[in-house]
Coordinates of C-alpha atoms in Angstrom, one line a residue:
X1077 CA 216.0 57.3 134.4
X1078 CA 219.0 59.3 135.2
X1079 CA 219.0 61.6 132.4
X1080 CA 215.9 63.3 133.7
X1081 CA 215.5 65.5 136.0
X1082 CA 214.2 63.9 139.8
X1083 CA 211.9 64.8 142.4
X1084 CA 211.6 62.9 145.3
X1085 CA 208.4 63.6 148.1
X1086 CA 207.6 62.6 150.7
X1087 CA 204.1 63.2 153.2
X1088 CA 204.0 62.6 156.7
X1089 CA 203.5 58.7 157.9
X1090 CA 200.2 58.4 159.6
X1091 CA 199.6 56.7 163.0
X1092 CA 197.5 53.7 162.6
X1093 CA 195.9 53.4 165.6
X1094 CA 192.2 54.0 164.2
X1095 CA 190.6 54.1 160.7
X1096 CA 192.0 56.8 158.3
X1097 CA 189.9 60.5 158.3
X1098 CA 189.6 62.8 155.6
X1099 CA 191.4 65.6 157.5
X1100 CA 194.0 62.8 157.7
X1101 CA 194.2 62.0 154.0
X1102 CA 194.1 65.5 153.2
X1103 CA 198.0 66.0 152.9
X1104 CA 198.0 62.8 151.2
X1105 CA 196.2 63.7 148.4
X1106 CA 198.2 67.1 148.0
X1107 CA 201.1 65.6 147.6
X1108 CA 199.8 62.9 145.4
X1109 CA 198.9 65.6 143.0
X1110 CA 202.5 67.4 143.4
X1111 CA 204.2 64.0 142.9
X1112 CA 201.5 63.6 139.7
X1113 CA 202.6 67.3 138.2
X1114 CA 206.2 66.3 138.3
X1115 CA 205.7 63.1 136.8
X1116 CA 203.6 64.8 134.0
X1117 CA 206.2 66.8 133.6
X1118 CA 209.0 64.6 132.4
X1119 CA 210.8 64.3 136.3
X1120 CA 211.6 60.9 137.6
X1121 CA 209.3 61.2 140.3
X1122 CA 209.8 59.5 144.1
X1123 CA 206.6 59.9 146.1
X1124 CA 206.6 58.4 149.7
X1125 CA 203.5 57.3 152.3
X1126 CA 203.1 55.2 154.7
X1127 CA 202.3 54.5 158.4
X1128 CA 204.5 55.3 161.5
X1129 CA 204.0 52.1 163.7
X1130 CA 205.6 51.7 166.9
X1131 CA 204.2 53.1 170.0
X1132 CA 203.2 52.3 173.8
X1133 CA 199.9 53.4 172.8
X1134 CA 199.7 50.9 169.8
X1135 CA 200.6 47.9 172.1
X1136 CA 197.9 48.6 174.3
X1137 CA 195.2 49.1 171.7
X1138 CA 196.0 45.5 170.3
X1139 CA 196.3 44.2 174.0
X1140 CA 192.6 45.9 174.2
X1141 CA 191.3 43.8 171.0
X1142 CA 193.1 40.4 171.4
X1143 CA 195.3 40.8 169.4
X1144 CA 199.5 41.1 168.5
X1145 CA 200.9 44.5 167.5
X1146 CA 201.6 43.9 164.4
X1147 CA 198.7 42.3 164.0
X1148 CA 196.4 45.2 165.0
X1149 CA 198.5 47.6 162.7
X1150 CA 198.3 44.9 159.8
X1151 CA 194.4 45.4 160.4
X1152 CA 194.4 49.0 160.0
X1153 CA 196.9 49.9 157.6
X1154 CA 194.7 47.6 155.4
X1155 CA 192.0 50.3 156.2
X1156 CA 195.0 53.1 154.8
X1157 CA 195.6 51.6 151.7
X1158 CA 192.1 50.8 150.8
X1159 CA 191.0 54.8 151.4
X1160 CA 193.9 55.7 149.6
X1161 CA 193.1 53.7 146.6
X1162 CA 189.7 55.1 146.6
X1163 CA 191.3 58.4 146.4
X1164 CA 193.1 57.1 143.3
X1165 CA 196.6 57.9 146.1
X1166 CA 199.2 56.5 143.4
X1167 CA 202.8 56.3 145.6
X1168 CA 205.9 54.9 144.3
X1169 CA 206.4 53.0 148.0
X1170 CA 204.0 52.9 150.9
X1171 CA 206.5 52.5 153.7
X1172 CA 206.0 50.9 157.1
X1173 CA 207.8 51.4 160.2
X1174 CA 207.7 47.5 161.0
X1175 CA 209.6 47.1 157.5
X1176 CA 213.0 45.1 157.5
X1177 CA 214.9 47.8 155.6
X1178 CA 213.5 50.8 157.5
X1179 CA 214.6 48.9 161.1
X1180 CA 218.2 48.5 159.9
X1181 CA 217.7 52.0 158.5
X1182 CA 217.1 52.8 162.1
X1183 CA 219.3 51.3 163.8
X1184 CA 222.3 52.6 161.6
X1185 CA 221.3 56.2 162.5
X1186 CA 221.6 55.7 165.7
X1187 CA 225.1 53.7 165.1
X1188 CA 226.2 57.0 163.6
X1189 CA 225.1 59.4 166.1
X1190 CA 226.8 57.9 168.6
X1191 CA 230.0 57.5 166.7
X1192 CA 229.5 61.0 166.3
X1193 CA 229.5 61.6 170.0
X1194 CA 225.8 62.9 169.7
X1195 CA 224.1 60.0 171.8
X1196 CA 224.5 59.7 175.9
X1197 CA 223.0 58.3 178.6
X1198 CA 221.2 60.3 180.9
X1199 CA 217.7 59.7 182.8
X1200 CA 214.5 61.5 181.9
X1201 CA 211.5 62.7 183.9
X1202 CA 208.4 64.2 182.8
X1203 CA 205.5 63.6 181.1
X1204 CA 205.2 61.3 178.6
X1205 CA 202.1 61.1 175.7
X1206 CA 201.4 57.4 174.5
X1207 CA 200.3 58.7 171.0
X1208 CA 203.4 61.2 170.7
X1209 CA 206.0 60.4 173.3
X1210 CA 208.2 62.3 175.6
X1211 CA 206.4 66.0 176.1
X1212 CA 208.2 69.3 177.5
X1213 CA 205.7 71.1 180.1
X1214 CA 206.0 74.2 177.3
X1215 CA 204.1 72.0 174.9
X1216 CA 200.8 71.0 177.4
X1217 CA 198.0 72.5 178.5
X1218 CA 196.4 72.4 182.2
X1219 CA 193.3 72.5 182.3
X1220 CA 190.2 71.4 184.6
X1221 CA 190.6 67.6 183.6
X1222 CA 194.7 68.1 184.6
X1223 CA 197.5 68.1 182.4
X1224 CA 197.2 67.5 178.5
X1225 CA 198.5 67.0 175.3
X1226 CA 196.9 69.3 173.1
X1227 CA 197.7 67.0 169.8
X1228 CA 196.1 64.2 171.9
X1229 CA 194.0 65.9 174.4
X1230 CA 191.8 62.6 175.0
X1231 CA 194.6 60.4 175.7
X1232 CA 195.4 60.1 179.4
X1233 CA 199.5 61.4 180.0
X1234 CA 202.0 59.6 182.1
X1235 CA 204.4 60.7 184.1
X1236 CA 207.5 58.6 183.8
X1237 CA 210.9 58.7 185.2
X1238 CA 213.3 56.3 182.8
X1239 CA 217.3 55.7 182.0
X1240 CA 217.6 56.7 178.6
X1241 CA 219.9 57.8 176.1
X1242 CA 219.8 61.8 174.5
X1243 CA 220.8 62.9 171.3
X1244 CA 222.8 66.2 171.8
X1245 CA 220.5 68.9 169.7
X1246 CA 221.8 71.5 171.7
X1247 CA 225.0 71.5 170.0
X1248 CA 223.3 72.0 166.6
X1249 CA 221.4 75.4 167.5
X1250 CA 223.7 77.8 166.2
X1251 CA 224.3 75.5 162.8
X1252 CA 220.7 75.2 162.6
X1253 CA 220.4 79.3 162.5
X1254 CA 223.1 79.6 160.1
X1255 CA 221.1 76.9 157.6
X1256 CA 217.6 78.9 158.2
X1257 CA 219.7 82.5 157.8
X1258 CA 221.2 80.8 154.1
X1259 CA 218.4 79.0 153.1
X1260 CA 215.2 80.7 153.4
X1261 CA 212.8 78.9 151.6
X1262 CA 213.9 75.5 153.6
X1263 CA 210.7 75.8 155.5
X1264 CA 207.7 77.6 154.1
X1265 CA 205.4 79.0 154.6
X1266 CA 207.4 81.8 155.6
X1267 CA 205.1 82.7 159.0
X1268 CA 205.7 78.7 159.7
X1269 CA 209.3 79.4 159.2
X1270 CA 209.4 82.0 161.4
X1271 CA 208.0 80.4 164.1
X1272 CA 210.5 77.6 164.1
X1273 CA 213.3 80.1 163.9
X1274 CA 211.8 81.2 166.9
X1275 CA 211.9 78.3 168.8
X1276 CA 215.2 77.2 167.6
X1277 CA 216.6 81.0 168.9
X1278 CA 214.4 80.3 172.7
X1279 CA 217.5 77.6 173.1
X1280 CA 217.6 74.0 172.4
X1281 CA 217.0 70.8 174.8
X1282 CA 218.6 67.2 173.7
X1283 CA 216.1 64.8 173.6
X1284 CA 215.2 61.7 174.6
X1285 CA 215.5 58.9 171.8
X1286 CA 215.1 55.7 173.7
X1287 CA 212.5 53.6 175.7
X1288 CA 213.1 51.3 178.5
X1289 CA 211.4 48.1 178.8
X1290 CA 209.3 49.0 175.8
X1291 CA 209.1 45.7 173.5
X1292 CA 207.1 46.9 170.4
X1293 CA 209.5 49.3 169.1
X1294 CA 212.8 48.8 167.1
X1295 CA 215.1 47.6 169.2
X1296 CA 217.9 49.8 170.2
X1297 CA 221.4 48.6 168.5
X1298 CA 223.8 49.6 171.5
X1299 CA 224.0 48.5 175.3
X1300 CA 225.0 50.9 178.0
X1301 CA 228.7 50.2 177.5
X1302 CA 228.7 50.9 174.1
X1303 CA 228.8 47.5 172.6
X1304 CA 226.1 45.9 170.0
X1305 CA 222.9 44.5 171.5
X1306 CA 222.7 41.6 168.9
X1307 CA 222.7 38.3 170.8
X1308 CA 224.6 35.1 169.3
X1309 CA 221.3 33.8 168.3
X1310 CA 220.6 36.8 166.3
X1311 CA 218.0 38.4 168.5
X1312 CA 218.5 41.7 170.3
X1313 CA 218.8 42.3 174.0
X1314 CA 215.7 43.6 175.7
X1315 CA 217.7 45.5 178.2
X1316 CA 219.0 47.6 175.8
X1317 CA 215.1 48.7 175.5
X1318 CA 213.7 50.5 171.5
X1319 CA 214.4 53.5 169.9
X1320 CA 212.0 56.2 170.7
X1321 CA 209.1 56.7 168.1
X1322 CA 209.7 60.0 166.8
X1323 CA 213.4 59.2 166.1
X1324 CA 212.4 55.8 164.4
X1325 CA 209.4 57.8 162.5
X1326 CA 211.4 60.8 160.9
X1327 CA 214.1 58.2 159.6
X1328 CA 211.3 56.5 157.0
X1329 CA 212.4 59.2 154.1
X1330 CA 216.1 58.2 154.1
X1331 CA 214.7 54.4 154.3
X1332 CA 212.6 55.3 151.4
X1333 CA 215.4 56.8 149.4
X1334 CA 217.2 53.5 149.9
X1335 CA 219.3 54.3 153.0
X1336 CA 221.6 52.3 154.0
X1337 CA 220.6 49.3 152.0
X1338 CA 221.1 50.5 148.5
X1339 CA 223.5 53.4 148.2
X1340 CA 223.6 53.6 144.6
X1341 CA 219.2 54.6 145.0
X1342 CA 220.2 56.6 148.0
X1343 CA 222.7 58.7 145.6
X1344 CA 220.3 59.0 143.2
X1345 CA 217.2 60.1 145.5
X1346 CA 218.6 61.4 148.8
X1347 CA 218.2 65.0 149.4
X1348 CA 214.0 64.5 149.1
X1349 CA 213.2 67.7 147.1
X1350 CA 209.8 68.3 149.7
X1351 CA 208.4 67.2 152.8
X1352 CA 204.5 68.1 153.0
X1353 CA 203.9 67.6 156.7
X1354 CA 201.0 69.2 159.3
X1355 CA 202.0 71.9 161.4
X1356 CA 201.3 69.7 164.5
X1357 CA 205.1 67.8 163.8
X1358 CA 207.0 70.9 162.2
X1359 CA 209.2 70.8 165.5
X1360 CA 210.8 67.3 164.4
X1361 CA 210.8 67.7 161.0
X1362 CA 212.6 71.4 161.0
X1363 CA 214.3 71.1 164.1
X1364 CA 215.2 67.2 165.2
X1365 CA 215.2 65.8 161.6
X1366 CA 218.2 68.2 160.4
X1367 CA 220.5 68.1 163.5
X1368 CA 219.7 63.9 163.3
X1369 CA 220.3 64.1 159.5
X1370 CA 223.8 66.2 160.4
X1371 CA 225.1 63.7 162.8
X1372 CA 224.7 61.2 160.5
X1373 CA 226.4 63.0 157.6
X1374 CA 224.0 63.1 155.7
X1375 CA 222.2 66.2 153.5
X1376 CA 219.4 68.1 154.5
X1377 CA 215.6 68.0 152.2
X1378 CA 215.4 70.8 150.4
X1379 CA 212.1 72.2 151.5
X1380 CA 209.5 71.4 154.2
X1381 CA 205.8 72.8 153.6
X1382 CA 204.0 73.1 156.6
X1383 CA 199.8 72.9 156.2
X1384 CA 197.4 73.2 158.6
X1385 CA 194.4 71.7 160.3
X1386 CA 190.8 71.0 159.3
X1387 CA 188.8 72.5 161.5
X1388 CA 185.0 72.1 162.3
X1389 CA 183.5 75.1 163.6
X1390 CA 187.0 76.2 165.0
X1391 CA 187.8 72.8 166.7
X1392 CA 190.4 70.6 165.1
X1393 CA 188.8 67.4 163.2
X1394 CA 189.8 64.1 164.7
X1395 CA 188.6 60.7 164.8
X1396 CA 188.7 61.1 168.5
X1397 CA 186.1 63.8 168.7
X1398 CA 184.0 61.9 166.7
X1399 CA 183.9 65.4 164.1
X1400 CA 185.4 63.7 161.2
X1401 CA 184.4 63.5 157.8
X1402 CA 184.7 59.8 156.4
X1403 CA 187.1 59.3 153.3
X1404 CA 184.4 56.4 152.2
X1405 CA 181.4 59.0 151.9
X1406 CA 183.1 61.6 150.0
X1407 CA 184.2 58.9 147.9
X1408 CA 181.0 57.5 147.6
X1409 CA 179.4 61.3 147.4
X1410 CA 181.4 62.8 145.1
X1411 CA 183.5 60.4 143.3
X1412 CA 187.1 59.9 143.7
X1413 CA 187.8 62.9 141.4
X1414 CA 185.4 65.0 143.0
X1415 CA 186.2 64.2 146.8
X1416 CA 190.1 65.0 145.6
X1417 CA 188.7 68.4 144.1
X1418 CA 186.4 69.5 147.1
X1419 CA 189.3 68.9 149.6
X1420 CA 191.9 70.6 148.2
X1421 CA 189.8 73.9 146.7
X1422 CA 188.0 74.1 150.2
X1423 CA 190.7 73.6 152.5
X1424 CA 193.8 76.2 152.1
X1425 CA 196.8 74.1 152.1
X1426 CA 198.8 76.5 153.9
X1427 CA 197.0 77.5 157.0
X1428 CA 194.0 76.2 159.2
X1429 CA 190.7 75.7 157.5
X1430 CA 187.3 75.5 158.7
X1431 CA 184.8 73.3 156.3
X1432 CA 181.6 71.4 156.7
X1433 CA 179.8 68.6 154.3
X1434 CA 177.6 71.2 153.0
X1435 CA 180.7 73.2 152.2
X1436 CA 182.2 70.3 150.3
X1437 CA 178.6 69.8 148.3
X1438 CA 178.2 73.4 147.5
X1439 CA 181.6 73.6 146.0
X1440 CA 181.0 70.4 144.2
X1441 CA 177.9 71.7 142.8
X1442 CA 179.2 75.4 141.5
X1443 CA 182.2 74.7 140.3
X1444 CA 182.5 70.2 138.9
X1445 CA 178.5 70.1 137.8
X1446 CA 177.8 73.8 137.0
X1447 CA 180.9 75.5 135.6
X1448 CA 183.4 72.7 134.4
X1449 CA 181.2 70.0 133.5
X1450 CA 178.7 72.0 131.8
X1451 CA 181.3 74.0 130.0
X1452 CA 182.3 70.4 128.5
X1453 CA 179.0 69.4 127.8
X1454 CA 177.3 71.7 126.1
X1455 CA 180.4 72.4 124.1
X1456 CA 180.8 69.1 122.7
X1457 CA 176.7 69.3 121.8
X1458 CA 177.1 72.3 120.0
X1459 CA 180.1 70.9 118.3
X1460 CA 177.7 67.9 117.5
X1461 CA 174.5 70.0 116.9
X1462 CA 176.3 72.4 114.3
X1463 CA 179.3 71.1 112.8
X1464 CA 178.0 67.2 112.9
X1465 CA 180.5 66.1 115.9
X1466 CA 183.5 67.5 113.4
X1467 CA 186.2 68.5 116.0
X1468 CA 186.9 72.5 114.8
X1469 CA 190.4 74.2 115.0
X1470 CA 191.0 76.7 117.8
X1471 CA 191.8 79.5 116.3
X1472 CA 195.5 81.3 116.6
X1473 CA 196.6 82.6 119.5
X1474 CA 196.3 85.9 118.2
X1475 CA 192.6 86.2 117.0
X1476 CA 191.3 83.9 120.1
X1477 CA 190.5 86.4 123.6
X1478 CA 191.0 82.4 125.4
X1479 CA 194.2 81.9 124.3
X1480 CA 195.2 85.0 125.3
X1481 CA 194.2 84.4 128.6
X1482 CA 195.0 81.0 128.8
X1483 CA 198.8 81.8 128.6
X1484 CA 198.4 83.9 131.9
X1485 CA 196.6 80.8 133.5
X1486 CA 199.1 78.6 132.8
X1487 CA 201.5 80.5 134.2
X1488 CA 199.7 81.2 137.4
X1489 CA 198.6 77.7 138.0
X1490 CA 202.0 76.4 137.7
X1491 CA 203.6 78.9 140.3
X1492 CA 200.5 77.9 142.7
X1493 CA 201.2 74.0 142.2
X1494 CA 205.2 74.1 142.3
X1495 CA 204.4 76.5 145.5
X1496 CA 202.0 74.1 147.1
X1497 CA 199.2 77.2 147.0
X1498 CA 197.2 73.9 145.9
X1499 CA 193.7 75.7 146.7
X1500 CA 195.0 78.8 144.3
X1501 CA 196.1 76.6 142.2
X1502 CA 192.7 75.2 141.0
X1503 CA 191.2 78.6 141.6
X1504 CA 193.1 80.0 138.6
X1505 CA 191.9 77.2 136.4
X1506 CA 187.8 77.8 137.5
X1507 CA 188.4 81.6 136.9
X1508 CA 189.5 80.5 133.1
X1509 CA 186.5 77.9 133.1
X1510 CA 184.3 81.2 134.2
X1511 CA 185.5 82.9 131.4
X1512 CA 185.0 80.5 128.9
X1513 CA 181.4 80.0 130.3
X1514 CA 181.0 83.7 129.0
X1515 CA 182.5 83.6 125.8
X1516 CA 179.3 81.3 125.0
X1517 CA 177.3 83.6 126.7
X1518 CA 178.2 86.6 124.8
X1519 CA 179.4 84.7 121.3
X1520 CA 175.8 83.1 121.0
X1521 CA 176.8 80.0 118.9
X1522 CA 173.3 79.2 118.1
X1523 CA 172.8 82.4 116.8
X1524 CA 175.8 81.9 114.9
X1525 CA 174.6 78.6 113.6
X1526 CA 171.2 80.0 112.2
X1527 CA 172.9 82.6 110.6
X1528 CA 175.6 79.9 108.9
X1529 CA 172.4 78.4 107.9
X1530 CA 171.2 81.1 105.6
X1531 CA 174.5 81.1 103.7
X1532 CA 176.5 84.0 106.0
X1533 CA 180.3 82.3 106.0
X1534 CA 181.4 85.2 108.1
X1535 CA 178.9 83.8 110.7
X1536 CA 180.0 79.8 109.8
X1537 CA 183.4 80.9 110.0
X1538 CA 182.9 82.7 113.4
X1539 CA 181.3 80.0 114.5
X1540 CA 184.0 77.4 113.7
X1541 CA 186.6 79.8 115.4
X1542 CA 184.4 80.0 118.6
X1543 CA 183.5 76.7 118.5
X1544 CA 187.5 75.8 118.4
X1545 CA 188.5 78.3 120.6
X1546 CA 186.3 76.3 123.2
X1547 CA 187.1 72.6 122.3
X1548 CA 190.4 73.9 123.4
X1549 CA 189.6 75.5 126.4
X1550 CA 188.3 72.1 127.5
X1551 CA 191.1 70.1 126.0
X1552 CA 193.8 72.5 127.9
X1553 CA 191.6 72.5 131.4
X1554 CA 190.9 68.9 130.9
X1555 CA 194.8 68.3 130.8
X1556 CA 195.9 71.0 133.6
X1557 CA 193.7 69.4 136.1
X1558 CA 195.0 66.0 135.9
X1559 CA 197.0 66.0 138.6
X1560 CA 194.4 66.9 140.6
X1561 CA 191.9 64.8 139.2
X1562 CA 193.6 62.0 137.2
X1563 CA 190.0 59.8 136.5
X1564 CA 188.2 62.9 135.0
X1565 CA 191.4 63.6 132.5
X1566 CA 190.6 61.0 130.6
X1567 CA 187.1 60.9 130.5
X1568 CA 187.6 64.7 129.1
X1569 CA 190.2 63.8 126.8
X1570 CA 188.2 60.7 125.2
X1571 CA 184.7 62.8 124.7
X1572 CA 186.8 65.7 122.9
X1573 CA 188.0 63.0 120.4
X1574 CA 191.6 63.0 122.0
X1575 CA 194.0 60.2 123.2
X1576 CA 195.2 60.8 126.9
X1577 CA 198.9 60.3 126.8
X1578 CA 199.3 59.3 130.3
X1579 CA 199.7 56.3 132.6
X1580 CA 197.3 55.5 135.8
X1581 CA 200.1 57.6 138.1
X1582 CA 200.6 60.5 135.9
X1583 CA 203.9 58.5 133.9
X1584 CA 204.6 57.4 130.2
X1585 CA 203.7 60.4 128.4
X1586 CA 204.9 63.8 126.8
X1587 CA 205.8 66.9 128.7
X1588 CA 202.8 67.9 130.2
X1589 CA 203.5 72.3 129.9
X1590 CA 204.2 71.3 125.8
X1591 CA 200.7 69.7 125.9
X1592 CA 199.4 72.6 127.6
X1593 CA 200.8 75.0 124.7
X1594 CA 197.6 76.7 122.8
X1595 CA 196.7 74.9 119.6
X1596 CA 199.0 72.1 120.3
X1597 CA 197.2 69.6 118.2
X1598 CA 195.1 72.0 116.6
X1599 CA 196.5 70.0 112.9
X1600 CA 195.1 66.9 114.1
X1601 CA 191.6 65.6 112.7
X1602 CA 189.2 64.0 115.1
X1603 CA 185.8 64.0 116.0
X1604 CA 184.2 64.2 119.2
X1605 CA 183.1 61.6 121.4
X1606 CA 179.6 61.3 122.7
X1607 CA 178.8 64.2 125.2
X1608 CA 178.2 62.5 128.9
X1609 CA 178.0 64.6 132.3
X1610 CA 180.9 64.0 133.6
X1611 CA 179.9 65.6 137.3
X1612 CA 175.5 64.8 137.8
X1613 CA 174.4 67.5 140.3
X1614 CA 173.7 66.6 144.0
X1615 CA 170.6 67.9 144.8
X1616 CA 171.2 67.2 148.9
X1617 CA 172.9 70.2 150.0
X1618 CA 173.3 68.7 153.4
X1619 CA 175.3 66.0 155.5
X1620 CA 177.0 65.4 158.5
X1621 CA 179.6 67.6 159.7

């Protein structure tokens, strides 16, 4: 709806060349619970996922099982979509390289660079990763098995020597300092940022943004003399050869925005307000993707978060070390809630992070079973117990030590989310759950309650007030953590006696920071629901790693 405010995000587009990881998910999810925050907050929210398709290293895979290209990626991104559903993953579009739009989307870049005079022929030599593409000798490592790509270190390099054309980002360096030197929080974090300032100011190489001879790719538009490489029968010369991967890959969040098929969308959601990517790609994304997005004239996004790695005692996870932890089990461990919870409160999502399955348990344990869940259960029994299931008034803001800290919270946890400090974020809601695990501690409401009993009303009225006061506490942590766990929301919502305003993706519903006001349906009657654990304790502390 165009009178609301818009936020459009976008994640990284995963390589299907294997099943999905957690550590591949993981950026996934964060940004799933960004796009679910703005949502609940009244923006027309974009979010954008999907799989990055073409490579030399994808044709061979499927020439290894039998099978076509696009049917070996079909396979797999099947395998995508069903992890991300488990992880209750809710994005407006889940875009695929091999999609109609997103080729002519392609192909129209290129068009434009080289009306631009940014595209030339030259002829490249060097190594060349089948998983990543064309690799500059600063970016590999030698070592005692030979020359490697350390994003790929088990996939064998090849040296090639081709005739390809080069985009020109050499003659974007000095715009590109000017951008970082105006617009400081364009990359974050800020030790990211530097580090591609630093690159940028080492000098700037064109690239390479073609393939010869490559036929599962999108086929490049233009033939060496400039002319269109559509054939009278509508197919595209194979001389011309494909458009190398990363330049076809980075192009998916105009393509999702609607470029250059529907330029009244494109308007409407082109700049992308954040790009959550790993720090493995920041090069392209904060280097190629502006000077690409320049030629084309076109705007820049507006911000591009940077996370880091899982790690496993210090060594990266990956499906090719065989050290990764399987979406399906943490699912099936945890819940889809709780798998979403453990992941982003264990894993910082702005540097490198070392975890382990016993990590994951442990937090689910101490902070879902012990602190949250048991804050919500034995509050709605005592709320049963003493005041027959009656749903009690918080009190005012003024007279309740919650509310008072409760406004603080809120405050802090929305910085942490609209930051991407993801991992803070939920650590300043469990430090508010923490404190309203003490106010039962020290308030005693069962010594209240025996006191009521004997005809004290100071004591029934205290114990209505305390009672409230944590009803609330629930209700408001309940609601705050939604985004982060939008199946438990609900659940929370229905046994405090409360309708949950929301749709399945976070849409449909009030203002979520109005919700989140102190005693903002603390005139409405209810009762409570019945209470039922809403995290059961695992009592295996251990797992693979």
């Amino acid at each position: 709806m165009p009178d609301r405010p818009r936020f459009y995000i976008t994640t990284a587009i995963a390589y299907p060349n294997n099943r999905p990881g957690l550590h591949t998910l993981y950026e996934v999810i964060g940004a799933d619970v960004i796009a679910r925050w703005h949502r609940m907050s009244g923006h027309d929210t974009r979010f954008l996922t999907g799989t990055d398709e073409h490579s030399v290293n994808i044709a061979t895979r499927a020439a290894e099982s039998g099978t076509t290209p696009r049917e070996f990626v079909d396979g797999i991104v099947d395998l995508f979509r069903a992890a991300e559903g488990a992880l209750t993953i809710s994005p407006d579009r889940f875009i695929r390289t091999t999609d109609a739009d997103h080729i002519r989307s392609a192909q129209e870049m290129v068009r434009r660079a080289y009306a631009n005079g940014d595209i030339y022929l030259g002829t490249y030599e060097g190594w060349y990763c089948p998983n990543e593409g064309f690799r500059a000798a600063s970016d590999l490592q030698e070592t005692a098995r030979g020359t490697i790509c350390p994003n790929h270190p088990d996939v064998p390099l090849q040296w090639l020597s081709e005739r390809n054309w080069f985009f020109r980002l050499s003659a974007y360096q000095e715009r590109l300092e000017r951008h970082y030197a105006e617009h400081p929080d364009f990359v974050a974090p800020d030790y990211r940022r530097n580090e591609m300032l630093g690159f940028i100011r080492q000098g700037l190489e064109d690239f390479s943004i073609s393939r010869a001879g490559a036929t599962w790719g999108i086929p490049f538009p233009i033939r060496e003399d400039g002319s269109s490489s559509l054939l009278p029968d509508g197919t595209w010369d194979p001389a011309a050869g494909t458009i190398y991967v990363w330049y076809d890959a980075l192009i998916n969040y105009i393509t999702g925005a609607g470029f250059p098929d529907d330029p009244e969308a494109f308007e409407r959601w082109w700049p992308a307000d954040l790009h959550v990517i790993g720090k493995d790609i920041a090069r392209f994304h904060a280097i190629f993707w502006p000077a690409m997005l320049w030629s084309a004239g076109l705007e820049l996004p507006r911000r591009i978060w940077i996370h880091g790695w899982l790690l496993v005692q210090g060594e990266r996870m990956s499906k090719s070390r065989g050290n990764f932890l399987d979406p399906a089990d943490a699912v099936a461990t945890f819940g889809s809630d709780g798998a979403r919870y453990v992941t982003l409160r264990e894993v910082a999502f702005d540097r490198d992070t070392d975890v382990s399955w016993d990590s994951f348990v442990r937090r689910y344990n101490a902070d879902l079973a012990n602190d949250f869940g048991n804050l919500v259960n034995r509050t709605i029994s005592m709320v049963h117990r003493y005041l027959d299931g009656r749903r009690p008034a918080p009190r005012a803001a003024s007279d309740s030590p919650l509310a008072e800290g409760w406004s603080e919270t809120l405050e802090a946890y929305r910085e942490k989310v609209e930051g991407c400090l993801l991992h803070e974020a939920l650590g300043e809601l469990w430090e508010y759950v923490g404190g309203a695990n003490k106010v039962v501690d020290a308030e005693q409401p069962w010594v209240l309650a025996r006191a009521a009993e004997t005809g004290d009303e100071a004591a029934a009225a205290r114990l209505r007030g305390v009672l409230g006061d944590l009803v609330e506490a629930c209700r408001l942590v309940g609601l705050a953590v939604a985004p982060f766990m939008p199946s438990t929301a609900p659940r929370v919502m229905e046994q405090l006696g409360y309708a949950y305003p929301y749709g399945h993706a976070g849409d449909d519903g009030p203002g979520l920071l109005g919700e989140l006001g102190w005693g903002a349906h603390a005139a409405d009657p209810g009762r409570l629901g019945t209470p039922t654990p809403l995290f059961p304790r695992l009592e295996v502390e251990s797992g693979e790693a």
